[in-house]
Amino acid sequence: MIINRNILTLDEFTIQQMRMFPNATGELSTLLRDIGLAAKRINVEVNKAGLVDILGDAGSVNVQGEDVKKLDVFANNQFIGVLKHGISCAGIGSEEMDDFVVFDDDISNKSKYVVLFDPLDGSSNIDVNVSIGTIFGVYRRVSKIGTPCTQEDFLQPGINQIAAGYIIYGSSTMLVYATRRGVNGFTLDPSIGEFSLSHPNIKCPEKGKYYSVNHGNFFQFPENVRKYINACQSKTEKEGGPYNQRYIGSMVADLHRNLIKGGIFMYPSTFDNPNGKLRLLYEASPFAFIIEVAGGKATNGTERILNIKPNNLHERTPLFIGSKQMMEELETYL
Ligand code: AHG
Ligand code: MN
Ligand code: MN
């Protein structure tokens, strides 16, 4: 196999990007490097799962009542570790923490950014060797630099994200991140331990053949959503069909496929859970940002995800996200 050594690494790429802005301080590049480091450490553990004692439950339940897995805890600690000891992050919010964490030390208080993340997405797939991921969103603080960050820094609408991304621990490990300038994907080259630019300037195809939804919940969905799903199932060739249903239970994996190939992903409200399941701050908003920069759309059914002003860390939202034309068709049903 020939590996192209001219490919830029994540660090080289972010530094090049930074040089286009004469006033840039380099904090975002540093932050992305820190995130890349945590991702590599998590990747090592994910790859050993089954050999070391990292499968299964940690024996606790998080604030949302979900069983916490050992890898959830490991991934969360890795992220907190790099962000707390780095120079770019003033505080974090995580799926696995009850509340926001303000780092409040000299260096962190001088940092520009706060980060919200889901350290391990698709936890139910850990034990069965199916792709899992990490999701993150980065916001510039609105509070004064030099002071501890505040709740207002975290509760910003998604449109304010400076960057958002995900890591997919799949057949290969990839880090994909978006800034307003574009979406770029980096594949971990295990021979040198570096994320290397493999998918420059990713665009989401305007239409695709995939629709992703948990069909087990079908009779729990609102009627208009059921009608749209029926329409997906009855697409003729002339209408761009037939569509293929793909849903693996890790939104990182489902959305990665749909971003590259074109498709639509839905986690609607159900009668039991009127706000759906997915969390606004560290699942829906980062992906909405990535997909929109790539040319797609994301809504909660009535409102653009990126415009929603959050009220709390673990707030949930219905989510419909994907290729532009497929989303526009869906919107005629909603
Ligand atoms: P997490 O593992 O972080 O709790 O998130 C899992 C999420 C998401 O990745 C996935 O699409 C969805 O939950 C699956 O839920 P269902 O099993 O209800 O379809
Ligand atoms: Mn998740
Ligand atoms: Mn998770």
PDB file of C-alpha atoms in Angstrom, residues 2-301:
ATOM      1  CA  ILE A   2       1.339   3.454  -0.914  1.00  0.00           C
ATOM      2  CA  ILE A   3       0.768   6.133   1.690  1.00  0.00           C
ATOM      3  CA  ASN A   4       0.969   9.682   0.397  1.00  0.00           C
ATOM      4  CA  ARG A   5       3.384  11.519   2.673  1.00  0.00           C
ATOM      5  CA  ASN A   6       2.404  14.846   1.125  1.00  0.00           C
ATOM      6  CA  ILE A   7      -0.908  14.714   2.930  1.00  0.00           C
ATOM      7  CA  LEU A   8      -1.207  17.411   5.593  1.00  0.00           C
ATOM      8  CA  THR A   9      -1.573  16.366   9.213  1.00  0.00           C
ATOM      9  CA  LEU A  10      -4.297  17.901  11.379  1.00  0.00           C
ATOM     10  CA  ASP A  11      -1.750  20.197  13.066  1.00  0.00           C
ATOM     11  CA  GLU A  12      -0.228  21.329   9.778  1.00  0.00           C
ATOM     12  CA  PHE A  13      -3.669  21.985   8.338  1.00  0.00           C
ATOM     13  CA  THR A  14      -4.984  24.011  11.289  1.00  0.00           C
ATOM     14  CA  ILE A  15      -1.791  26.085  11.402  1.00  0.00           C
ATOM     15  CA  GLN A  16      -2.082  26.809   7.652  1.00  0.00           C
ATOM     16  CA  GLN A  17      -5.691  27.849   8.150  1.00  0.00           C
ATOM     17  CA  MET A  18      -4.700  30.091  11.034  1.00  0.00           C
ATOM     18  CA  ARG A  19      -2.080  31.892   8.957  1.00  0.00           C
ATOM     19  CA  MET A  20      -4.883  33.184   6.720  1.00  0.00           C
ATOM     20  CA  PHE A  21      -6.017  35.333   9.667  1.00  0.00           C
ATOM     21  CA  PRO A  22      -3.339  37.857  10.620  1.00  0.00           C
ATOM     22  CA  ASN A  23      -4.868  38.427  14.075  1.00  0.00           C
ATOM     23  CA  ALA A  24      -5.353  34.771  14.987  1.00  0.00           C
ATOM     24  CA  THR A  25      -3.805  33.736  18.277  1.00  0.00           C
ATOM     25  CA  GLY A  26      -3.546  30.032  17.466  1.00  0.00           C
ATOM     26  CA  GLU A  27      -5.855  29.058  20.316  1.00  0.00           C
ATOM     27  CA  LEU A  28      -8.287  27.213  18.040  1.00  0.00           C
ATOM     28  CA  SER A  29      -5.468  25.206  16.420  1.00  0.00           C
ATOM     29  CA  THR A  30      -4.211  24.310  19.879  1.00  0.00           C
ATOM     30  CA  LEU A  31      -7.691  23.321  20.972  1.00  0.00           C
ATOM     31  CA  LEU A  32      -8.138  21.051  17.954  1.00  0.00           C
ATOM     32  CA  ARG A  33      -4.767  19.493  18.605  1.00  0.00           C
ATOM     33  CA  ASP A  34      -5.827  18.801  22.216  1.00  0.00           C
ATOM     34  CA  ILE A  35      -9.054  17.203  20.984  1.00  0.00           C
ATOM     35  CA  GLY A  36      -7.051  15.126  18.489  1.00  0.00           C
ATOM     36  CA  LEU A  37      -4.828  13.918  21.318  1.00  0.00           C
ATOM     37  CA  ALA A  38      -7.798  12.834  23.442  1.00  0.00           C
ATOM     38  CA  ALA A  39      -9.247  11.098  20.374  1.00  0.00           C
ATOM     39  CA  LYS A  40      -6.034   9.125  19.826  1.00  0.00           C
ATOM     40  CA  ARG A  41      -6.012   7.982  23.439  1.00  0.00           C
ATOM     41  CA  ILE A  42      -9.656   6.926  23.264  1.00  0.00           C
ATOM     42  CA  ASN A  43      -8.980   5.179  19.973  1.00  0.00           C
ATOM     43  CA  VAL A  44      -6.240   3.056  21.571  1.00  0.00           C
ATOM     44  CA  GLU A  45      -8.642   1.944  24.300  1.00  0.00           C
ATOM     45  CA  VAL A  46     -11.527   1.320  21.874  1.00  0.00           C
ATOM     46  CA  ASN A  47      -9.228  -0.866  19.775  1.00  0.00           C
ATOM     47  CA  LYS A  48      -8.279  -2.961  22.803  1.00  0.00           C
ATOM     48  CA  ALA A  49     -11.870  -3.372  23.988  1.00  0.00           C
ATOM     49  CA  GLY A  50     -12.434  -7.047  24.665  1.00  0.00           C
ATOM     50  CA  LEU A  51      -8.779  -7.576  25.604  1.00  0.00           C
ATOM     51  CA  VAL A  52      -8.636  -5.181  28.525  1.00  0.00           C
ATOM     52  CA  ASP A  53     -11.300  -4.686  31.142  1.00  0.00           C
ATOM     53  CA  ILE A  54     -13.043  -1.778  29.408  1.00  0.00           C
ATOM     54  CA  LEU A  55     -16.279  -3.335  28.190  1.00  0.00           C
ATOM     55  CA  GLY A  56     -19.525  -3.154  30.108  1.00  0.00           C
ATOM     56  CA  ASP A  57     -21.090  -0.906  32.705  1.00  0.00           C
ATOM     57  CA  ALA A  58     -19.174   1.340  35.063  1.00  0.00           C
ATOM     58  CA  GLY A  59     -21.867   0.563  37.634  1.00  0.00           C
ATOM     59  CA  SER A  60     -23.312   4.067  37.773  1.00  0.00           C
ATOM     60  CA  VAL A  61     -26.167   5.985  36.159  1.00  0.00           C
ATOM     61  CA  ASN A  62     -25.691   9.485  34.712  1.00  0.00           C
ATOM     62  CA  VAL A  63     -27.897  12.508  35.431  1.00  0.00           C
ATOM     63  CA  GLN A  64     -30.125  11.450  32.524  1.00  0.00           C
ATOM     64  CA  GLY A  65     -30.799   8.045  34.039  1.00  0.00           C
ATOM     65  CA  GLU A  66     -28.666   6.122  31.529  1.00  0.00           C
ATOM     66  CA  ASP A  67     -26.258   3.317  32.488  1.00  0.00           C
ATOM     67  CA  VAL A  68     -22.720   4.650  32.267  1.00  0.00           C
ATOM     68  CA  LYS A  69     -20.216   2.399  30.462  1.00  0.00           C
ATOM     69  CA  LYS A  70     -16.558   2.180  31.414  1.00  0.00           C
ATOM     70  CA  LEU A  71     -15.576   3.644  28.054  1.00  0.00           C
ATOM     71  CA  ASP A  72     -17.934   6.599  28.619  1.00  0.00           C
ATOM     72  CA  VAL A  73     -16.004   7.394  31.790  1.00  0.00           C
ATOM     73  CA  PHE A  74     -12.598   6.852  30.185  1.00  0.00           C
ATOM     74  CA  ALA A  75     -13.459   9.044  27.184  1.00  0.00           C
ATOM     75  CA  ASN A  76     -14.909  11.760  29.409  1.00  0.00           C
ATOM     76  CA  ASN A  77     -11.763  11.827  31.558  1.00  0.00           C
ATOM     77  CA  GLN A  78      -9.486  12.022  28.512  1.00  0.00           C
ATOM     78  CA  PHE A  79     -11.405  15.005  27.160  1.00  0.00           C
ATOM     79  CA  ILE A  80     -11.476  16.823  30.465  1.00  0.00           C
ATOM     80  CA  GLY A  81      -7.759  16.094  30.920  1.00  0.00           C
ATOM     81  CA  VAL A  82      -6.591  17.619  27.627  1.00  0.00           C
ATOM     82  CA  LEU A  83      -8.976  20.569  27.800  1.00  0.00           C
ATOM     83  CA  LYS A  84      -8.202  21.454  31.404  1.00  0.00           C
ATOM     84  CA  HIS A  85      -4.450  21.267  30.907  1.00  0.00           C
ATOM     85  CA  GLY A  86      -4.477  22.988  27.514  1.00  0.00           C
ATOM     86  CA  ILE A  87      -4.371  26.745  27.052  1.00  0.00           C
ATOM     87  CA  SER A  88      -7.541  27.267  25.007  1.00  0.00           C
ATOM     88  CA  CYS A  89     -10.491  26.133  27.086  1.00  0.00           C
ATOM     89  CA  ALA A  90     -12.113  27.934  30.017  1.00  0.00           C
ATOM     90  CA  GLY A  91     -14.695  25.255  30.813  1.00  0.00           C
ATOM     91  CA  ILE A  92     -16.678  22.325  29.500  1.00  0.00           C
ATOM     92  CA  GLY A  93     -20.102  20.713  29.418  1.00  0.00           C
ATOM     93  CA  SER A  94     -20.347  16.956  28.924  1.00  0.00           C
ATOM     94  CA  GLU A  95     -23.074  14.357  28.603  1.00  0.00           C
ATOM     95  CA  GLU A  96     -21.446  12.523  31.500  1.00  0.00           C
ATOM     96  CA  MET A  97     -21.347  15.457  33.951  1.00  0.00           C
ATOM     97  CA  ASP A  98     -24.343  16.707  35.911  1.00  0.00           C
ATOM     98  CA  ASP A  99     -23.465  20.340  35.291  1.00  0.00           C
ATOM     99  CA  PHE A 100     -21.056  22.600  33.408  1.00  0.00           C
ATOM    100  CA  VAL A 101     -17.474  22.565  34.702  1.00  0.00           C
ATOM    101  CA  VAL A 102     -15.688  25.931  35.059  1.00  0.00           C
ATOM    102  CA  PHE A 103     -11.952  25.237  35.171  1.00  0.00           C
ATOM    103  CA  ASP A 104     -11.179  28.481  37.049  1.00  0.00           C
ATOM    104  CA  ASP A 105      -7.386  28.558  37.104  1.00  0.00           C
ATOM    105  CA  ASP A 106      -5.085  31.315  35.813  1.00  0.00           C
ATOM    106  CA  ILE A 107      -4.524  29.863  32.351  1.00  0.00           C
ATOM    107  CA  SER A 108      -8.084  28.646  31.797  1.00  0.00           C
ATOM    108  CA  ASN A 109      -9.566  31.982  32.838  1.00  0.00           C
ATOM    109  CA  LYS A 110      -7.504  33.633  30.100  1.00  0.00           C
ATOM    110  CA  SER A 111      -8.749  31.143  27.471  1.00  0.00           C
ATOM    111  CA  LYS A 112     -11.159  32.146  24.739  1.00  0.00           C
ATOM    112  CA  TYR A 113     -13.272  29.040  24.287  1.00  0.00           C
ATOM    113  CA  VAL A 114     -15.671  26.663  26.001  1.00  0.00           C
ATOM    114  CA  VAL A 115     -16.327  23.154  24.661  1.00  0.00           C
ATOM    115  CA  LEU A 116     -19.438  20.981  24.837  1.00  0.00           C
ATOM    116  CA  PHE A 117     -19.088  17.290  24.090  1.00  0.00           C
ATOM    117  CA  ASP A 118     -20.550  13.815  24.074  1.00  0.00           C
ATOM    118  CA  PRO A 119     -17.414  11.847  24.943  1.00  0.00           C
ATOM    119  CA  LEU A 120     -18.723   8.523  23.662  1.00  0.00           C
ATOM    120  CA  ASP A 121     -21.707   8.413  21.364  1.00  0.00           C
ATOM    121  CA  GLY A 122     -23.411   5.111  20.649  1.00  0.00           C
ATOM    122  CA  SER A 123     -22.566   3.594  24.027  1.00  0.00           C
ATOM    123  CA  SER A 124     -24.919   0.680  23.446  1.00  0.00           C
ATOM    124  CA  ASN A 125     -22.663  -0.403  20.556  1.00  0.00           C
ATOM    125  CA  ILE A 126     -19.422  -0.543  22.581  1.00  0.00           C
ATOM    126  CA  ASP A 127     -19.800  -4.131  23.710  1.00  0.00           C
ATOM    127  CA  VAL A 128     -20.655  -5.434  20.246  1.00  0.00           C
ATOM    128  CA  ASN A 129     -17.816  -3.916  18.213  1.00  0.00           C
ATOM    129  CA  VAL A 130     -19.948  -1.504  16.199  1.00  0.00           C
ATOM    130  CA  SER A 131     -18.730   2.001  15.293  1.00  0.00           C
ATOM    131  CA  ILE A 132     -18.959   4.584  18.053  1.00  0.00           C
ATOM    132  CA  GLY A 133     -17.924   8.225  18.187  1.00  0.00           C
ATOM    133  CA  THR A 134     -17.271  11.496  19.991  1.00  0.00           C
ATOM    134  CA  ILE A 135     -19.085  14.772  19.236  1.00  0.00           C
ATOM    135  CA  PHE A 136     -17.932  18.302  20.134  1.00  0.00           C
ATOM    136  CA  GLY A 137     -18.920  21.946  19.689  1.00  0.00           C
ATOM    137  CA  VAL A 138     -16.704  24.972  20.403  1.00  0.00           C
ATOM    138  CA  TYR A 139     -18.012  28.411  21.404  1.00  0.00           C
ATOM    139  CA  ARG A 140     -16.206  31.691  21.971  1.00  0.00           C
ATOM    140  CA  ARG A 141     -16.888  32.933  25.495  1.00  0.00           C
ATOM    141  CA  VAL A 142     -19.204  35.887  25.937  1.00  0.00           C
ATOM    142  CA  SER A 143     -17.925  36.550  29.471  1.00  0.00           C
ATOM    143  CA  LYS A 144     -14.851  38.655  30.119  1.00  0.00           C
ATOM    144  CA  ILE A 145     -11.486  37.036  29.407  1.00  0.00           C
ATOM    145  CA  GLY A 146      -9.466  36.857  32.615  1.00  0.00           C
ATOM    146  CA  THR A 147     -12.442  35.799  34.732  1.00  0.00           C
ATOM    147  CA  PRO A 148     -13.936  32.316  35.220  1.00  0.00           C
ATOM    148  CA  CYS A 149     -16.359  31.405  32.418  1.00  0.00           C
ATOM    149  CA  THR A 150     -20.087  31.511  33.146  1.00  0.00           C
ATOM    150  CA  GLN A 151     -23.300  29.677  32.263  1.00  0.00           C
ATOM    151  CA  GLU A 152     -23.962  32.258  29.494  1.00  0.00           C
ATOM    152  CA  ASP A 153     -20.861  31.024  27.679  1.00  0.00           C
ATOM    153  CA  PHE A 154     -22.342  27.547  27.382  1.00  0.00           C
ATOM    154  CA  LEU A 155     -25.981  28.414  26.697  1.00  0.00           C
ATOM    155  CA  GLN A 156     -25.457  30.000  23.277  1.00  0.00           C
ATOM    156  CA  PRO A 157     -27.431  29.063  20.169  1.00  0.00           C
ATOM    157  CA  GLY A 158     -25.586  26.643  17.880  1.00  0.00           C
ATOM    158  CA  ILE A 159     -25.146  29.280  15.197  1.00  0.00           C
ATOM    159  CA  ASN A 160     -22.476  30.837  17.465  1.00  0.00           C
ATOM    160  CA  GLN A 161     -20.238  27.776  17.225  1.00  0.00           C
ATOM    161  CA  ILE A 162     -16.710  28.605  16.090  1.00  0.00           C
ATOM    162  CA  ALA A 163     -16.072  24.980  15.228  1.00  0.00           C
ATOM    163  CA  ALA A 164     -17.817  21.639  15.631  1.00  0.00           C
ATOM    164  CA  GLY A 165     -16.736  18.126  14.882  1.00  0.00           C
ATOM    165  CA  TYR A 166     -16.818  14.452  15.581  1.00  0.00           C
ATOM    166  CA  ILE A 167     -14.529  11.479  15.768  1.00  0.00           C
ATOM    167  CA  ILE A 168     -15.691   8.147  14.411  1.00  0.00           C
ATOM    168  CA  TYR A 169     -14.006   5.015  15.730  1.00  0.00           C
ATOM    169  CA  GLY A 170     -14.904   2.829  12.767  1.00  0.00           C
ATOM    170  CA  SER A 171     -13.182   0.610  10.219  1.00  0.00           C
ATOM    171  CA  SER A 172     -10.711   3.465  10.322  1.00  0.00           C
ATOM    172  CA  THR A 173     -10.690   6.298  12.839  1.00  0.00           C
ATOM    173  CA  MET A 174     -11.548   9.713  11.494  1.00  0.00           C
ATOM    174  CA  LEU A 175     -11.775  13.220  12.892  1.00  0.00           C
ATOM    175  CA  VAL A 176     -14.089  15.503  10.935  1.00  0.00           C
ATOM    176  CA  TYR A 177     -14.468  19.144  11.864  1.00  0.00           C
ATOM    177  CA  ALA A 178     -16.177  22.207  10.488  1.00  0.00           C
ATOM    178  CA  THR A 179     -15.514  25.897  10.789  1.00  0.00           C
ATOM    179  CA  ARG A 180     -17.444  28.480   8.828  1.00  0.00           C
ATOM    180  CA  ARG A 181     -14.824  28.023   6.085  1.00  0.00           C
ATOM    181  CA  GLY A 182     -15.603  24.368   5.421  1.00  0.00           C
ATOM    182  CA  VAL A 183     -15.723  20.781   6.613  1.00  0.00           C
ATOM    183  CA  ASN A 184     -12.576  18.667   6.509  1.00  0.00           C
ATOM    184  CA  GLY A 185     -11.979  15.024   7.387  1.00  0.00           C
ATOM    185  CA  PHE A 186      -8.758  13.506   8.734  1.00  0.00           C
ATOM    186  CA  THR A 187      -8.073   9.786   8.893  1.00  0.00           C
ATOM    187  CA  LEU A 188      -5.847   8.481  11.668  1.00  0.00           C
ATOM    188  CA  ASP A 189      -2.724   7.026  10.077  1.00  0.00           C
ATOM    189  CA  PRO A 190      -1.778   4.373  12.641  1.00  0.00           C
ATOM    190  CA  SER A 191       1.746   4.053  11.258  1.00  0.00           C
ATOM    191  CA  ILE A 192       2.642   7.582  12.404  1.00  0.00           C
ATOM    192  CA  GLY A 193      -0.159   8.198  14.913  1.00  0.00           C
ATOM    193  CA  GLU A 194      -1.343  11.337  13.127  1.00  0.00           C
ATOM    194  CA  PHE A 195      -4.709  12.462  11.808  1.00  0.00           C
ATOM    195  CA  SER A 196      -4.041  13.142   8.118  1.00  0.00           C
ATOM    196  CA  LEU A 197      -6.206  15.144   5.727  1.00  0.00           C
ATOM    197  CA  SER A 198      -8.051  12.514   3.678  1.00  0.00           C
ATOM    198  CA  HIS A 199     -11.386  14.238   2.953  1.00  0.00           C
ATOM    199  CA  PRO A 200     -10.780  17.926   2.134  1.00  0.00           C
ATOM    200  CA  ASN A 201     -13.740  20.279   1.807  1.00  0.00           C
ATOM    201  CA  ILE A 202     -16.561  17.776   2.368  1.00  0.00           C
ATOM    202  CA  LYS A 203     -19.908  18.654   0.757  1.00  0.00           C
ATOM    203  CA  CYS A 204     -23.085  16.782   1.611  1.00  0.00           C
ATOM    204  CA  PRO A 205     -24.766  15.618  -1.640  1.00  0.00           C
ATOM    205  CA  GLU A 206     -28.031  17.525  -2.168  1.00  0.00           C
ATOM    206  CA  LYS A 207     -29.932  14.253  -2.283  1.00  0.00           C
ATOM    207  CA  GLY A 208     -29.149  10.676  -1.378  1.00  0.00           C
ATOM    208  CA  LYS A 209     -30.636   7.231  -1.063  1.00  0.00           C
ATOM    209  CA  TYR A 210     -30.432   6.715   2.680  1.00  0.00           C
ATOM    210  CA  TYR A 211     -32.978   7.437   5.356  1.00  0.00           C
ATOM    211  CA  SER A 212     -32.053   6.671   8.955  1.00  0.00           C
ATOM    212  CA  VAL A 213     -34.650   6.317  11.707  1.00  0.00           C
ATOM    213  CA  ASN A 214     -35.466   3.868  14.500  1.00  0.00           C
ATOM    214  CA  HIS A 215     -38.358   1.979  12.906  1.00  0.00           C
ATOM    215  CA  GLY A 216     -39.121   0.299  16.223  1.00  0.00           C
ATOM    216  CA  ASN A 217     -40.614   3.621  17.331  1.00  0.00           C
ATOM    217  CA  PHE A 218     -42.736   4.037  14.188  1.00  0.00           C
ATOM    218  CA  PHE A 219     -46.139   3.933  15.883  1.00  0.00           C
ATOM    219  CA  GLN A 220     -44.897   6.396  18.510  1.00  0.00           C
ATOM    220  CA  PHE A 221     -44.095   9.076  15.906  1.00  0.00           C
ATOM    221  CA  PRO A 222     -46.391  12.001  15.008  1.00  0.00           C
ATOM    222  CA  GLU A 223     -48.606  11.293  12.020  1.00  0.00           C
ATOM    223  CA  ASN A 224     -46.819  13.670   9.615  1.00  0.00           C
ATOM    224  CA  VAL A 225     -43.498  11.943  10.333  1.00  0.00           C
ATOM    225  CA  ARG A 226     -45.071   8.525   9.714  1.00  0.00           C
ATOM    226  CA  LYS A 227     -46.394   9.827   6.395  1.00  0.00           C
ATOM    227  CA  TYR A 228     -42.933  11.004   5.381  1.00  0.00           C
ATOM    228  CA  ILE A 229     -41.409   7.634   6.314  1.00  0.00           C
ATOM    229  CA  ASN A 230     -44.069   5.909   4.208  1.00  0.00           C
ATOM    230  CA  ALA A 231     -43.107   8.209   1.334  1.00  0.00           C
ATOM    231  CA  CYS A 232     -39.449   7.199   1.768  1.00  0.00           C
ATOM    232  CA  GLN A 233     -40.502   3.565   1.486  1.00  0.00           C
ATOM    233  CA  SER A 234     -42.500   4.041  -1.667  1.00  0.00           C
ATOM    234  CA  LYS A 235     -40.072   6.120  -3.746  1.00  0.00           C
ATOM    235  CA  THR A 236     -39.989   5.004  -7.349  1.00  0.00           C
ATOM    236  CA  GLU A 237     -36.885   5.047  -9.491  1.00  0.00           C
ATOM    237  CA  LYS A 238     -38.196   8.165 -11.230  1.00  0.00           C
ATOM    238  CA  GLU A 239     -38.492   9.893  -7.851  1.00  0.00           C
ATOM    239  CA  GLY A 240     -34.876   9.070  -6.967  1.00  0.00           C
ATOM    240  CA  GLY A 241     -35.757   5.853  -5.140  1.00  0.00           C
ATOM    241  CA  PRO A 242     -35.835   3.274  -3.918  1.00  0.00           C
ATOM    242  CA  TYR A 243     -34.357   4.616  -0.669  1.00  0.00           C
ATOM    243  CA  ASN A 244     -32.370   2.341   1.609  1.00  0.00           C
ATOM    244  CA  GLN A 245     -33.037   2.314   5.322  1.00  0.00           C
ATOM    245  CA  ARG A 246     -29.822   2.418   7.427  1.00  0.00           C
ATOM    246  CA  TYR A 247     -29.839   2.894  11.204  1.00  0.00           C
ATOM    247  CA  ILE A 248     -27.141   1.589  13.474  1.00  0.00           C
ATOM    248  CA  GLY A 249     -27.844   3.343  16.801  1.00  0.00           C
ATOM    249  CA  SER A 250     -24.690   5.518  16.780  1.00  0.00           C
ATOM    250  CA  MET A 251     -25.668   8.863  15.338  1.00  0.00           C
ATOM    251  CA  VAL A 252     -22.012   9.574  14.556  1.00  0.00           C
ATOM    252  CA  ALA A 253     -21.891   6.552  12.252  1.00  0.00           C
ATOM    253  CA  ASP A 254     -25.314   7.194  10.707  1.00  0.00           C
ATOM    254  CA  LEU A 255     -24.571  10.863  10.110  1.00  0.00           C
ATOM    255  CA  HIS A 256     -21.052  10.250   8.822  1.00  0.00           C
ATOM    256  CA  ARG A 257     -22.458   7.945   6.147  1.00  0.00           C
ATOM    257  CA  ASN A 258     -25.212  10.386   5.230  1.00  0.00           C
ATOM    258  CA  LEU A 259     -22.789  13.326   5.126  1.00  0.00           C
ATOM    259  CA  ILE A 260     -20.533  11.526   2.654  1.00  0.00           C
ATOM    260  CA  LYS A 261     -23.155   9.677   0.591  1.00  0.00           C
ATOM    261  CA  GLY A 262     -26.238  11.860   1.010  1.00  0.00           C
ATOM    262  CA  GLY A 263     -29.223  10.975   3.152  1.00  0.00           C
ATOM    263  CA  ILE A 264     -31.534  12.011   5.952  1.00  0.00           C
ATOM    264  CA  PHE A 265     -31.405  11.132   9.666  1.00  0.00           C
ATOM    265  CA  MET A 266     -34.387  11.502  11.991  1.00  0.00           C
ATOM    266  CA  TYR A 267     -34.885  11.188  15.714  1.00  0.00           C
ATOM    267  CA  PRO A 268     -38.443  12.552  16.023  1.00  0.00           C
ATOM    268  CA  SER A 269     -40.495  13.160  19.133  1.00  0.00           C
ATOM    269  CA  THR A 270     -42.441  10.138  20.377  1.00  0.00           C
ATOM    270  CA  PHE A 271     -45.639  10.025  22.406  1.00  0.00           C
ATOM    271  CA  ASP A 272     -43.577   8.985  25.450  1.00  0.00           C
ATOM    272  CA  ASN A 273     -40.760  11.493  24.818  1.00  0.00           C
ATOM    273  CA  PRO A 274     -42.174  14.671  23.264  1.00  0.00           C
ATOM    274  CA  ASN A 275     -38.667  16.184  23.067  1.00  0.00           C
ATOM    275  CA  GLY A 276     -37.141  13.133  21.428  1.00  0.00           C
ATOM    276  CA  LYS A 277     -33.969  11.603  22.809  1.00  0.00           C
ATOM    277  CA  LEU A 278     -30.992  13.478  21.436  1.00  0.00           C
ATOM    278  CA  ARG A 279     -29.421  16.342  23.329  1.00  0.00           C
ATOM    279  CA  LEU A 280     -29.314  19.825  21.796  1.00  0.00           C
ATOM    280  CA  LEU A 281     -25.991  21.093  23.074  1.00  0.00           C
ATOM    281  CA  TYR A 282     -23.600  18.227  22.420  1.00  0.00           C
ATOM    282  CA  GLU A 283     -25.369  16.066  19.808  1.00  0.00           C
ATOM    283  CA  ALA A 284     -27.815  18.048  17.646  1.00  0.00           C
ATOM    284  CA  SER A 285     -26.101  21.467  17.493  1.00  0.00           C
ATOM    285  CA  PRO A 286     -22.586  20.304  16.535  1.00  0.00           C
ATOM    286  CA  PHE A 287     -24.000  18.080  13.785  1.00  0.00           C
ATOM    287  CA  ALA A 288     -26.369  20.818  12.603  1.00  0.00           C
ATOM    288  CA  PHE A 289     -23.356  23.110  12.253  1.00  0.00           C
ATOM    289  CA  ILE A 290     -21.297  20.524  10.349  1.00  0.00           C
ATOM    290  CA  ILE A 291     -24.139  19.543   8.002  1.00  0.00           C
ATOM    291  CA  GLU A 292     -25.107  23.157   7.288  1.00  0.00           C
ATOM    292  CA  VAL A 293     -21.527  24.142   6.462  1.00  0.00           C
ATOM    293  CA  ALA A 294     -21.477  21.092   4.142  1.00  0.00           C
ATOM    294  CA  GLY A 295     -24.636  22.356   2.407  1.00  0.00           C
ATOM    295  CA  GLY A 296     -27.367  20.404   4.234  1.00  0.00           C
ATOM    296  CA  LYS A 297     -30.084  21.384   6.716  1.00  0.00           C
ATOM    297  CA  ALA A 298     -31.167  20.557  10.276  1.00  0.00           C
ATOM    298  CA  THR A 299     -34.431  21.280  12.095  1.00  0.00           C
ATOM    299  CA  ASN A 300     -36.366  20.198  15.162  1.00  0.00           C
ATOM    300  CA  GLY A 301     -39.505  20.049  12.998  1.00  0.00           C
TER     301      GLY A 301
END
